[in-house]
Amino acid sequence: NDSRCVINVEPLGKADAKYLLFRKLPDDKSTDRAFGDLAEALNCLPLAITQAAAYIRMNAPRMTISRYLDMLHFNESTQARLLEKEMGDSRRDSTSLSSVIKTWQISFDQLKNRDSKSCELLSLMSVLDRQGIPDFLLSPWFEDPLEFEDALRPLEDFSFVVARKEGMSFGIHSLVQLSVRRWLGMCGELERWREEAV
């Protein structure tokens, strides 16, 4: 298990995200703005973009980028169901999990088994406003500052959360937040974390 072999895949820049979407949907007649809006709605995450493009392609011509965006913004339940669709990729093993939410849920399960404190921190962050979560709201959950830092590190390594304002606050991608909430719901723990946050 050599950490030097790890390749961090960061969100793309908006131009690259639009280009990826265009490459996946070359026959789509949507406007340049629609391509950009969808890339932004998916946080410019390559996995999410690939998943959305596969869904649009498989349901064309009825499904367009604009219709997909409308469904994505309809409500959280519709958004989650849309992102849970397994489209598959003809170049992959048919048993592979290509769904955005299911892919992240595998990581959440791994995190829960490996580091329960990190999992608790992620669970708490998922039920708060996703931007500008101050560290003073999170650190009291831990016995000391080192325990807090140790719990935070895996979340940053998995790119589930990002530090902002010199590390004094944190953000969580909306799609990651949605995925964690769905995962907590499946585990029967969502209401517990909502109560803990209050």
GROMACS .gro file of C-alpha atoms in nm, residues 1-73:
model
   73
    1ASN     CA    1   0.000   0.000   0.000
    2ASP     CA    2   0.230   0.275  -0.127
    3SER     CA    3   0.096   0.628  -0.078
    4ARG     CA    4   0.323   0.747  -0.361
    5CYS     CA    5   0.093   0.564  -0.604
    6VAL     CA    6  -0.207   0.773  -0.502
    7ILE     CA    7  -0.329   1.018  -0.764
    8ASN     CA    8  -0.547   1.298  -0.636
    9VAL     CA    9  -0.829   1.378  -0.877
   10GLU     CA   10  -0.943   1.730  -0.806
   11PRO     CA   11  -1.254   1.896  -0.947
   12LEU     CA   12  -1.190   2.033  -1.295
   13GLY     CA   13  -1.185   2.400  -1.382
   14LYS     CA   14  -1.511   2.519  -1.537
   15ALA     CA   15  -1.368   2.529  -1.891
   16ASP     CA   16  -1.231   2.174  -1.862
   17ALA     CA   17  -1.556   2.050  -1.705
   18LYS     CA   18  -1.756   2.199  -1.995
   19TYR     CA   19  -1.514   2.040  -2.242
   20LEU     CA   20  -1.553   1.697  -2.075
   21LEU     CA   21  -1.930   1.731  -2.094
   22PHE     CA   22  -1.910   1.839  -2.459
   23ARG     CA   23  -1.686   1.538  -2.538
   24LYS     CA   24  -1.940   1.307  -2.374
   25LEU     CA   25  -2.236   1.472  -2.553
   26PRO     CA   26  -2.098   1.586  -2.892
   27ASP     CA   27  -2.438   1.573  -3.063
   28ASP     CA   28  -2.622   1.774  -2.798
   29LYS     CA   29  -2.752   2.104  -2.938
   30SER     CA   30  -2.765   2.283  -2.601
   31THR     CA   31  -2.618   2.627  -2.561
   32ASP     CA   32  -2.268   2.685  -2.432
   33ARG     CA   33  -2.426   2.835  -2.120
   34ALA     CA   34  -2.629   2.516  -2.056
   35PHE     CA   35  -2.311   2.307  -2.076
   36GLY     CA   36  -2.147   2.544  -1.825
   37ASP     CA   37  -2.448   2.547  -1.594
   38LEU     CA   38  -2.458   2.168  -1.578
   39ALA     CA   39  -2.082   2.144  -1.518
   40GLU     CA   40  -2.117   2.392  -1.229
   41ALA     CA   41  -2.424   2.216  -1.088
   42LEU     CA   42  -2.214   1.899  -1.073
   43ASN     CA   43  -1.931   2.085  -0.896
   44CYS     CA   44  -1.707   2.019  -1.198
   45LEU     CA   45  -1.649   1.665  -1.066
   46PRO     CA   46  -1.544   1.429  -1.348
   47LEU     CA   47  -1.735   1.129  -1.210
   48ALA     CA   48  -2.056   1.329  -1.174
   49ILE     CA   49  -2.019   1.479  -1.524
   50THR     CA   50  -1.959   1.137  -1.680
   51GLN     CA   51  -2.261   0.995  -1.498
   52ALA     CA   52  -2.491   1.279  -1.604
   53ALA     CA   53  -2.375   1.260  -1.965
   54ALA     CA   54  -2.440   0.885  -1.975
   55TYR     CA   55  -2.794   0.938  -1.844
   56ILE     CA   56  -2.865   1.216  -2.096
   57ARG     CA   57  -2.721   1.012  -2.384
   58MET     CA   58  -2.923   0.701  -2.295
   59ASN     CA   59  -3.248   0.897  -2.270
   60ALA     CA   60  -3.202   1.120  -2.576
   61PRO     CA   61  -3.370   1.280  -2.760
   62ARG     CA   62  -3.625   1.334  -2.484
   63MET     CA   63  -3.356   1.408  -2.225
   64THR     CA   64  -3.153   1.723  -2.279
   65ILE     CA   65  -2.906   1.915  -2.067
   66SER     CA   66  -3.179   2.167  -1.980
   67ARG     CA   67  -3.425   1.896  -1.872
   68TYR     CA   68  -3.154   1.724  -1.670
   69LEU     CA   69  -3.075   2.054  -1.496
   70ASP     CA   70  -3.443   2.111  -1.420
   71MET     CA   71  -3.466   1.765  -1.262
   72LEU     CA   72  -3.139   1.815  -1.074
   73HIS     CA   73  -3.273   2.136  -0.919
   0.00000   0.00000   0.00000
